[in-house]
Short mmCIF file of C-alpha atoms and ligand atoms in Angstrom, two decimals:
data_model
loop_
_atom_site.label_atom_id
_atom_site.label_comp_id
_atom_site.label_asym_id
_atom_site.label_seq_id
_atom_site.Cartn_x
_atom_site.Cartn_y
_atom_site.Cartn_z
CA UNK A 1 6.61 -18.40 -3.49
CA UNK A 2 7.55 -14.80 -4.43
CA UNK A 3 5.61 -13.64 -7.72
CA UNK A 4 6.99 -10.40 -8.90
CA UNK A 5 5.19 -6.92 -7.87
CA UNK A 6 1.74 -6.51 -9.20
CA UNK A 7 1.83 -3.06 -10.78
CA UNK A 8 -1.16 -1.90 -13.24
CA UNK A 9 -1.36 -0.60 -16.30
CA UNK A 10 -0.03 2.96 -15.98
CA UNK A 11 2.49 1.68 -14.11
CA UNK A 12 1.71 2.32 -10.58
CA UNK A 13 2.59 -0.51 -7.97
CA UNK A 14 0.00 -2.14 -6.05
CA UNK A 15 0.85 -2.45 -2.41
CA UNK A 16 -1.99 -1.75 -0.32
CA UNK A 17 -5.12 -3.71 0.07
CA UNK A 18 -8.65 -2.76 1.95
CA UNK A 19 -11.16 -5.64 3.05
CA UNK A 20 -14.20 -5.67 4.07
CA UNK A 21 -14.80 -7.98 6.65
CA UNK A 22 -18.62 -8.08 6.70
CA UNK A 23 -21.48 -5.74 4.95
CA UNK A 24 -23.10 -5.71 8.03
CA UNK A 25 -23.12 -2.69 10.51
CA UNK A 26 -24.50 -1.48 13.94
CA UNK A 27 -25.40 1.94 13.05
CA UNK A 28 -27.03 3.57 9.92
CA UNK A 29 -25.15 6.22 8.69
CA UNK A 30 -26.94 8.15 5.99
CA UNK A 31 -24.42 8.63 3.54
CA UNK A 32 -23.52 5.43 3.93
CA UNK A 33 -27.12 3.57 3.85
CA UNK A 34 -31.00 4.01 4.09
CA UNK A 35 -32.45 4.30 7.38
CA UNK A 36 -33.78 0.30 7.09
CA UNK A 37 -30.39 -0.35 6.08
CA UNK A 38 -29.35 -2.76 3.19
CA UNK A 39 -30.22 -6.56 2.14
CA UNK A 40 -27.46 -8.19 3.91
CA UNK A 41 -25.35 -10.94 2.52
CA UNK A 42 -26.27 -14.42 3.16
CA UNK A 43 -23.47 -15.77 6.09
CA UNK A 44 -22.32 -17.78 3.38
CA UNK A 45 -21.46 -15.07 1.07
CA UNK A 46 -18.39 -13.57 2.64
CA UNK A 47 -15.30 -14.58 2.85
CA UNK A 48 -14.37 -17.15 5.49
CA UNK A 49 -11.40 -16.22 7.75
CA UNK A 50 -9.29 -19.33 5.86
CA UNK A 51 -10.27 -17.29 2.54
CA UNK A 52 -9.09 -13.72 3.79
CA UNK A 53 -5.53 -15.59 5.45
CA UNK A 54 -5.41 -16.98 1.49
CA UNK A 55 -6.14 -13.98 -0.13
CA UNK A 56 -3.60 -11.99 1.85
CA UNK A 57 -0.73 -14.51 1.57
CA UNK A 58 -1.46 -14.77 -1.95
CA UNK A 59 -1.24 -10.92 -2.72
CA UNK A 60 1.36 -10.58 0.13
CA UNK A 61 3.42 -12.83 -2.50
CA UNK A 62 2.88 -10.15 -4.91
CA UNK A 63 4.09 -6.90 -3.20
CA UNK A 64 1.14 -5.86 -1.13
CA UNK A 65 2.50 -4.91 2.53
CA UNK A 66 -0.20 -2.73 3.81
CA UNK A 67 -3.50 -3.76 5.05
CA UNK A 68 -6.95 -2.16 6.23
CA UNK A 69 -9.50 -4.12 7.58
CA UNK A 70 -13.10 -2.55 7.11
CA UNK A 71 -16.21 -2.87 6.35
CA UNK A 72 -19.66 -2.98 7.05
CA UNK A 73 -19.09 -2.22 11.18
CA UNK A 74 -15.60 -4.91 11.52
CA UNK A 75 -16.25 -5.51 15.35
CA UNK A 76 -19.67 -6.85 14.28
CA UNK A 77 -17.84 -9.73 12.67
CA UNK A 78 -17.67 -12.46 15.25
CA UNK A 79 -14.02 -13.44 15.63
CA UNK A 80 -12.61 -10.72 14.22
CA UNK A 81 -9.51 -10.19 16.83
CA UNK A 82 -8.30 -13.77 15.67
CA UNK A 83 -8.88 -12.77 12.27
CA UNK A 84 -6.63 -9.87 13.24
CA UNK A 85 -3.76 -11.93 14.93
CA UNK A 86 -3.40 -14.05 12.22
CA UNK A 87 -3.07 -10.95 9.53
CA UNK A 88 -0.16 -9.69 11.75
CA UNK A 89 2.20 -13.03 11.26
CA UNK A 90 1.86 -12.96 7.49
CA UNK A 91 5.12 -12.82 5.63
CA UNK A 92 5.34 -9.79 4.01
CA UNK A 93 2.73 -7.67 5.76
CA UNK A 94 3.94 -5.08 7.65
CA UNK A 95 1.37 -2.59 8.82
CA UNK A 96 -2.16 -4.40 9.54
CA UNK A 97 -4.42 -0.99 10.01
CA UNK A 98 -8.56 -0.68 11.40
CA UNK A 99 -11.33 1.22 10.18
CA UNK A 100 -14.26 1.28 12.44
CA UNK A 101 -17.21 3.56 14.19
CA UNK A 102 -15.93 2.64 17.53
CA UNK A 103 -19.07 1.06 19.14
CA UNK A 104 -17.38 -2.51 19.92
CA UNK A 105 -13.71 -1.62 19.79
CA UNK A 106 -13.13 -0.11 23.56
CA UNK A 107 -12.23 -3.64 25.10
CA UNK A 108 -10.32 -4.93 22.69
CA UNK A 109 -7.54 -1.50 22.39
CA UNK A 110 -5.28 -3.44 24.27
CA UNK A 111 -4.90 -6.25 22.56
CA UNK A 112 -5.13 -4.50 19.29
CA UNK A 113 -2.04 -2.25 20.54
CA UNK A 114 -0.14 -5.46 21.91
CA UNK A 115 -0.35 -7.11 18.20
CA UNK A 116 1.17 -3.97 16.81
CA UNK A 117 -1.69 -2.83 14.68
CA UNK A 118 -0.35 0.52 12.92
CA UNK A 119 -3.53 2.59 13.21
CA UNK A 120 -6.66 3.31 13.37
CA UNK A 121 -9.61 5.06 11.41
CA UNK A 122 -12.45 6.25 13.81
CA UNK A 123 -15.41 7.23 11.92
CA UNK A 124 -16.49 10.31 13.83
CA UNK A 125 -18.83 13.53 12.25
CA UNK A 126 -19.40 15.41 14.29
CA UNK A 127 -18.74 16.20 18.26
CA UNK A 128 -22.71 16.89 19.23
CA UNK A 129 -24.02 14.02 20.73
CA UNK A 130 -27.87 15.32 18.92
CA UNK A 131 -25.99 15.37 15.70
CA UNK A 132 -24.09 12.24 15.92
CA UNK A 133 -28.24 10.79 16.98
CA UNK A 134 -29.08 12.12 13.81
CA UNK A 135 -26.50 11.38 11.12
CA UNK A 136 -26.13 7.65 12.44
CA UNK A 137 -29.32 7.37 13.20
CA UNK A 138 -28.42 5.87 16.70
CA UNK A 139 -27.70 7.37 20.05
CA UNK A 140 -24.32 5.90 20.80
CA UNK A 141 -22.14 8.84 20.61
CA UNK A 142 -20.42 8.44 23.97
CA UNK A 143 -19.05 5.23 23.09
CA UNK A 144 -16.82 6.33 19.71
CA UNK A 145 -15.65 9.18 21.94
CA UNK A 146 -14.65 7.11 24.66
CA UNK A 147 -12.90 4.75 21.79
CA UNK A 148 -11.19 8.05 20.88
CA UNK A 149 -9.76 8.62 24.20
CA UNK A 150 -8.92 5.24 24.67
CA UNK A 151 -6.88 4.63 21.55
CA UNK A 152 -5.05 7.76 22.20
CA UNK A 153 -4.57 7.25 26.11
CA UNK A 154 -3.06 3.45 24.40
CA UNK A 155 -0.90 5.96 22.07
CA UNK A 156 -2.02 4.26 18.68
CA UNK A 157 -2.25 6.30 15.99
CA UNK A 158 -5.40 7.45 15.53
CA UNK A 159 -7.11 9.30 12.40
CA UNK A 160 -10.42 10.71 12.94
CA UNK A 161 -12.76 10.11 9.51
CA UNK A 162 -15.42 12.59 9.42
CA UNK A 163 -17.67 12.84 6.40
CA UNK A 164 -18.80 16.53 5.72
CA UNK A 165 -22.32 16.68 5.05
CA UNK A 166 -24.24 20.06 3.47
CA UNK A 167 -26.17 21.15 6.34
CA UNK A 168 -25.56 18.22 8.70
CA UNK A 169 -22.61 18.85 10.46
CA UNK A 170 -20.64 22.21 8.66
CA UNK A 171 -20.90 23.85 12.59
CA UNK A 172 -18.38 20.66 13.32
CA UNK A 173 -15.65 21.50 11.03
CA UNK A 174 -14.20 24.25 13.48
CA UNK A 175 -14.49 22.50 16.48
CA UNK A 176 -12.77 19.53 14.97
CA UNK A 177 -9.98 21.43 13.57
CA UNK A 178 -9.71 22.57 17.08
CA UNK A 179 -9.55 19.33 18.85
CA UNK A 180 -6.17 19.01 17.35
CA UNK A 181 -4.96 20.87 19.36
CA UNK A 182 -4.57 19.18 22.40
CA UNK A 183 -5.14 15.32 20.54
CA UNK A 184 -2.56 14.03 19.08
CA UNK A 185 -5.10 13.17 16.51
CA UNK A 186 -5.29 13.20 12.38
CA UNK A 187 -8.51 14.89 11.48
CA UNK A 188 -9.68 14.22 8.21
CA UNK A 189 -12.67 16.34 6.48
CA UNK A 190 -14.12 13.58 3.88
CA UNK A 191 -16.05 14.84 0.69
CA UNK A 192 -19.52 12.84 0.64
CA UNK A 193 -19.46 10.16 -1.92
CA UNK A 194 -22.80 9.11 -3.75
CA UNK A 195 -21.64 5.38 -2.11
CA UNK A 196 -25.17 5.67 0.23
CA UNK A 197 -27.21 2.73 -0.94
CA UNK A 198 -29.64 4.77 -3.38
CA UNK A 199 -30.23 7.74 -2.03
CA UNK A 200 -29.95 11.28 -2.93
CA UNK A 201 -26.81 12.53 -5.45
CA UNK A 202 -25.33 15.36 -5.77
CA UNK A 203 -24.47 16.72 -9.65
CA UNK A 204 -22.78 19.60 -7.59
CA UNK A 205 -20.85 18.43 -4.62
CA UNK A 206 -21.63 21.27 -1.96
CA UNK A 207 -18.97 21.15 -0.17
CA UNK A 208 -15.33 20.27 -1.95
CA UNK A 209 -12.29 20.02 -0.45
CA UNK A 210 -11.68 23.10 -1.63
CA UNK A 211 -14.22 24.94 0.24
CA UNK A 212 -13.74 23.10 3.23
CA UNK A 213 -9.68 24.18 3.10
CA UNK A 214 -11.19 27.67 2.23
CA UNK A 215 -13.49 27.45 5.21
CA UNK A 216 -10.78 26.21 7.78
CA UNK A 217 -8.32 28.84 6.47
CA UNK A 218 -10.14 31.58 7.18
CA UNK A 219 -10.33 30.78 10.94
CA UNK A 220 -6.51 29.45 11.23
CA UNK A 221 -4.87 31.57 8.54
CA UNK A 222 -1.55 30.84 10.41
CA UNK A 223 -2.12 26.91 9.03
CA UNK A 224 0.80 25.34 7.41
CA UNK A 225 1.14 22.80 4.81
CA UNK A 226 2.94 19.49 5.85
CA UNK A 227 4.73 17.43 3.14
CA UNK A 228 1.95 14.40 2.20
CA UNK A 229 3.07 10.47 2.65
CA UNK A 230 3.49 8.90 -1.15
CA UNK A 231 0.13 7.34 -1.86
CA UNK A 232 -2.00 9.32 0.82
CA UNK A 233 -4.97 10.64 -0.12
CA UNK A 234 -5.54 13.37 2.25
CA UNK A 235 -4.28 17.03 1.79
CA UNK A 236 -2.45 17.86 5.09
CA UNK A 237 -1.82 20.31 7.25
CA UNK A 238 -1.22 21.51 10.83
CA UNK A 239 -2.23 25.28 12.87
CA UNK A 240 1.84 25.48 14.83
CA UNK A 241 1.81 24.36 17.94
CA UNK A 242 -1.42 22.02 17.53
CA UNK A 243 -0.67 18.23 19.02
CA UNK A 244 -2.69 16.79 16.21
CA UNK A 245 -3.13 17.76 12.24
CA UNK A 246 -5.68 18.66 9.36
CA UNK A 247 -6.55 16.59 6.61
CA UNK A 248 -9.10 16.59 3.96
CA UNK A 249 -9.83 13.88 1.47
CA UNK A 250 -11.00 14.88 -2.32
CA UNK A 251 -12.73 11.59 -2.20
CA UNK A 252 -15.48 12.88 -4.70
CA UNK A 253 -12.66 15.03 -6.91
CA UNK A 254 -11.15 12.27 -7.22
CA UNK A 255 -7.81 14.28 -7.36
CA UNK A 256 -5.42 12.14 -5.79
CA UNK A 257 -5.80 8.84 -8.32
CA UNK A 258 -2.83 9.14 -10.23
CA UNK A 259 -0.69 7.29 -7.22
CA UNK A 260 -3.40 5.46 -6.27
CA UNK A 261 -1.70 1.55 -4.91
CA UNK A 262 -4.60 0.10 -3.74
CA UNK A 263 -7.03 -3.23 -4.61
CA UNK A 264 -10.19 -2.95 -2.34
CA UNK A 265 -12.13 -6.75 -2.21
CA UNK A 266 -15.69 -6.42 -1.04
CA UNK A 267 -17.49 -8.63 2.11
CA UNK A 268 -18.71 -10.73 -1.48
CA UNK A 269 -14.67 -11.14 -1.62
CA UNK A 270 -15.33 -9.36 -5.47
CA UNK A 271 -12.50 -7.48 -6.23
CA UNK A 272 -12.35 -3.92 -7.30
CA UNK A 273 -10.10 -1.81 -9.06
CA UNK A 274 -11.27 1.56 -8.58
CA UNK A 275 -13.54 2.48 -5.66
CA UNK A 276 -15.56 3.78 -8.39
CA UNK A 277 -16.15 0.55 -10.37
CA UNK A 278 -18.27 -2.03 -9.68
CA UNK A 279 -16.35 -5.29 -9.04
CA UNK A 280 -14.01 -6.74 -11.80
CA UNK A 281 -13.29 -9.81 -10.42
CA UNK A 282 -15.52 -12.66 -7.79
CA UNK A 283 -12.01 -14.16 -6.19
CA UNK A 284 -14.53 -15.88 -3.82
CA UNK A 285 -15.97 -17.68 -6.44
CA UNK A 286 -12.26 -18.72 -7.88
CA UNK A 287 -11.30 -19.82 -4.42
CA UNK A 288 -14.83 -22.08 -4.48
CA UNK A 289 -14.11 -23.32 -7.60
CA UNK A 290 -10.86 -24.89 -6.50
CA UNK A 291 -8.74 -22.59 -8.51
CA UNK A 292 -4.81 -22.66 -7.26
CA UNK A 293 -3.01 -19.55 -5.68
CA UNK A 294 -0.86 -19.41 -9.27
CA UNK A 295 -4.24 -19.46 -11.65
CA UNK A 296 -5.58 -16.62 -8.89
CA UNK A 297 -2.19 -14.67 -9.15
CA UNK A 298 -2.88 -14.71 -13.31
CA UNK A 299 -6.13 -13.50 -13.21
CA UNK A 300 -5.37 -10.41 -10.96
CA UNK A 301 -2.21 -9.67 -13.32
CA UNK A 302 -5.05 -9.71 -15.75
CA UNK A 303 -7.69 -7.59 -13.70
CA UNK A 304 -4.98 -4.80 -13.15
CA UNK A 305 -3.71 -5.01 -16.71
CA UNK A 306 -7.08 -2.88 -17.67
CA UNK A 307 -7.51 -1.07 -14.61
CA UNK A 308 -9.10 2.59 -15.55
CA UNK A 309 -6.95 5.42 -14.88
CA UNK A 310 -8.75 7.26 -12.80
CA UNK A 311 -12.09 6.85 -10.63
CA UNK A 312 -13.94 9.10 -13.58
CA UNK A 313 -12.87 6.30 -15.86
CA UNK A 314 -13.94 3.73 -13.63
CA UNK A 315 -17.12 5.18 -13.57
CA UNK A 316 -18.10 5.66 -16.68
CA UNK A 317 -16.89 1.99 -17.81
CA UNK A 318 -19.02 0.38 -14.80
CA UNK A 319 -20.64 -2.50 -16.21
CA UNK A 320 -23.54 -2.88 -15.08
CA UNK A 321 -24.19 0.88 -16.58
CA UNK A 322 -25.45 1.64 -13.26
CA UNK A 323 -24.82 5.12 -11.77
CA UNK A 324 -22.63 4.32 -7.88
CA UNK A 325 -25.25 3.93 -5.24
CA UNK A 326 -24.21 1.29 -3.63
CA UNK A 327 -24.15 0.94 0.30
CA UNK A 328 -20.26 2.05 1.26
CA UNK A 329 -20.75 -0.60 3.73
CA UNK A 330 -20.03 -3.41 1.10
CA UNK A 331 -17.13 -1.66 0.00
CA UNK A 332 -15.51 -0.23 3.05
CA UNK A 333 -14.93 2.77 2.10
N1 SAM B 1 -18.02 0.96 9.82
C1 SAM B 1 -16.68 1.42 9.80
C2 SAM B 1 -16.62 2.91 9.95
O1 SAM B 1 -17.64 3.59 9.76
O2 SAM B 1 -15.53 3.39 10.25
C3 SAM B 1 -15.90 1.00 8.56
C4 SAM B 1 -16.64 1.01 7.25
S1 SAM B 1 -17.12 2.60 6.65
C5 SAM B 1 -17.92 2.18 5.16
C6 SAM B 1 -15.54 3.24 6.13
C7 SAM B 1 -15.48 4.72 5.93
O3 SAM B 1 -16.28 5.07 4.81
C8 SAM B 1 -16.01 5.54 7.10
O4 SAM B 1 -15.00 6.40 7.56
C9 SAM B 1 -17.15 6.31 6.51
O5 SAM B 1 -17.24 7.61 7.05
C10 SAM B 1 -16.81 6.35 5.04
N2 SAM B 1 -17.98 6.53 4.19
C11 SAM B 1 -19.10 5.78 4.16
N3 SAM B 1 -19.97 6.25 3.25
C12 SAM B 1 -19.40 7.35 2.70
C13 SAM B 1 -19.82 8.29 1.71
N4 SAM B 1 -20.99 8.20 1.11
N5 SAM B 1 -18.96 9.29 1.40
C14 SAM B 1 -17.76 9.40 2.02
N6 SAM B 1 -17.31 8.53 2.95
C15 SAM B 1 -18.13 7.53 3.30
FE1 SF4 B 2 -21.81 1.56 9.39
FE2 SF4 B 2 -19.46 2.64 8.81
FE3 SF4 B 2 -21.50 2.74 7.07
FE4 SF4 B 2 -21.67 4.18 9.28
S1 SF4 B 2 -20.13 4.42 7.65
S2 SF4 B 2 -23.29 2.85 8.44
S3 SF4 B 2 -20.61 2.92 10.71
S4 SF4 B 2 -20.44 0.94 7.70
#
């Protein structure tokens, strides 16, 4: 069946959708979570695979055509190339795209390139193997760089996600800028999110996209701007004659919500909104409860028939009245 196109309340369509696969992860980033990482979710808590293939047939049937597959660490998901195949023969879906740190992914690049996956995210901050030790709080550097290599050796699009971190890894930012120029790579400078599982918060953000655009420009004043997809979220741009390009990613600014298409559903299969709310609607627990695809389709007409309008919104009408400190690794970022 073919519902009509889920757009929310201000009018903006809704075609993309992020899920987490799994909360759980293989290294400890610590933006993303304390250093004894989080209370995982019972097994039984996340969405089965026969769920997810549901969920994304069901929104499928209501306009969304992109995918992104997160998490928690998605490779540490048992299965998850079969979870993968299947997403890829859904009517509707076109582009079926990976966010991941890299640690597992290495043997499976061929297969992932064979089913026609669109891209991929690498989570990468830094190129210092000490510094990579230290911000994810494991010593596995070599193998996200060798993923790195290996997706673009496969020639899948690859976009390099690199958090920027006050006095963690601002030596980086140059370097990284520069490795676009002989990558064919999309580097994109991420402003730290509070999303770290209750640490530290910043009233001031240190380090906005602003001054990180600043920053680069100074070094590469000869930087153009490139014309930005609908719906992205990164700034872009490109230093001429550079294989690769420049993004950064207001993510705390928050500047880029106005075209926002996106539902994000948690590993708790809770859906959200806004990456800034917390959770408007358990579809896991309308799935349990027997619920059919068309009373599922009604309540997320209803869920984006309030959404806020931006992620300031969302924030300040969180109900749980909590300030965001949850792990980004139940999310997905
Ligand atoms: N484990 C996979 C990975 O790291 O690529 C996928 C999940 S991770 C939560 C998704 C993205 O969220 C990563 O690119 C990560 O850098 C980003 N992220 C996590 N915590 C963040 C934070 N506090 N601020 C900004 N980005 C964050
Ligand atoms: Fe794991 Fe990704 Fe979070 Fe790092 S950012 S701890 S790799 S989920």
């Amino acid at each position: 069946m073919v519902a009509p196109q889920l757009f929310d309340n201000h009018g903006r369509p809704i075609t993309y959708l992020r899920l987490a696969v799994t909360d759980r992860c293989n290294l400890r980033c610590f933006y993303c979570m304390p250093e004894e990482g989080i209370k995982y979710l019972p097994k039984k808590e996340l969405l089965t695979f026969e769920e997810i293939e549901r969920l994304i047939t069901l929104t499928a049937s209501m306009g969304i055509s992109k995918i992104r597959l997160t998490g928690g660490e998605p490779f540490v998901r048992t299965d998850l190339m079969n979870l993968i195949r299947k997403m890829v023969s859904i009517n509707g879906i076109k582009d079926v795209h990976l966010t991941t740190n890299g640690i597992l992914t290495t043997p499976h690049i061929e297969v992932l390139k064979s089913l026609g996956i669109a891209s991929v995210n690498l989570s990468l901050d830094t190129l210092d193997r000490e510094r990579f030790k230290m911000i994810t709080r494991r010593d596995e550097f070599e193998k996200t760089w060798d993923t790195l290599l290996q997706l673009i050796k496969h020639d899948v699009p690859v976009k390099i996600n690199a958090v920027v971190m006050d006095g963690k890894n601002i030596e980086d930012i140059l370097p990284m800028v520069e490795l676009t120029k002989s990558h064919p790579v999309s580097v994109r400078f991420i402003e730290e999110m509070p999303f770290n599982g209750g640490e530290s918060h910043y009233d001031l953000l240190p380090w906005t996209f602003k001054k990180i655009m600043a920053h680069i420009q100074v070094h590469y004043p000869s930087m153009i701007k490139l014309q930005d997809e609908a719906h992205s979220t990164s700034y872009n741009y490109q230093v001429p004659g550079y294989k690769g390009n420049v993004g950064v990613i207001a993510a705390f600014s928050r500047t880029f919500c106005g075209t926002c298409n996106r539902i994000r559903v948690t590993a708790q299969g809770v859906l959200k909104t806004c990456l800034y709310d917390d959770g408007v609607l358990n579809i896991k627990t309308l799935m349990r409860e027997g619920r059919t695809d068309e009373e599922i389709r009604i309540e997320l007409l209803k869920a984006f028939s309030s959404r806020p309008k931006n992620g300031f919104e969302a924030e300040e009408q969180r109900k749980s009245g909590a300030p965001v400190m949850e792990s980004m690794s139940t999310i997905g970022g």
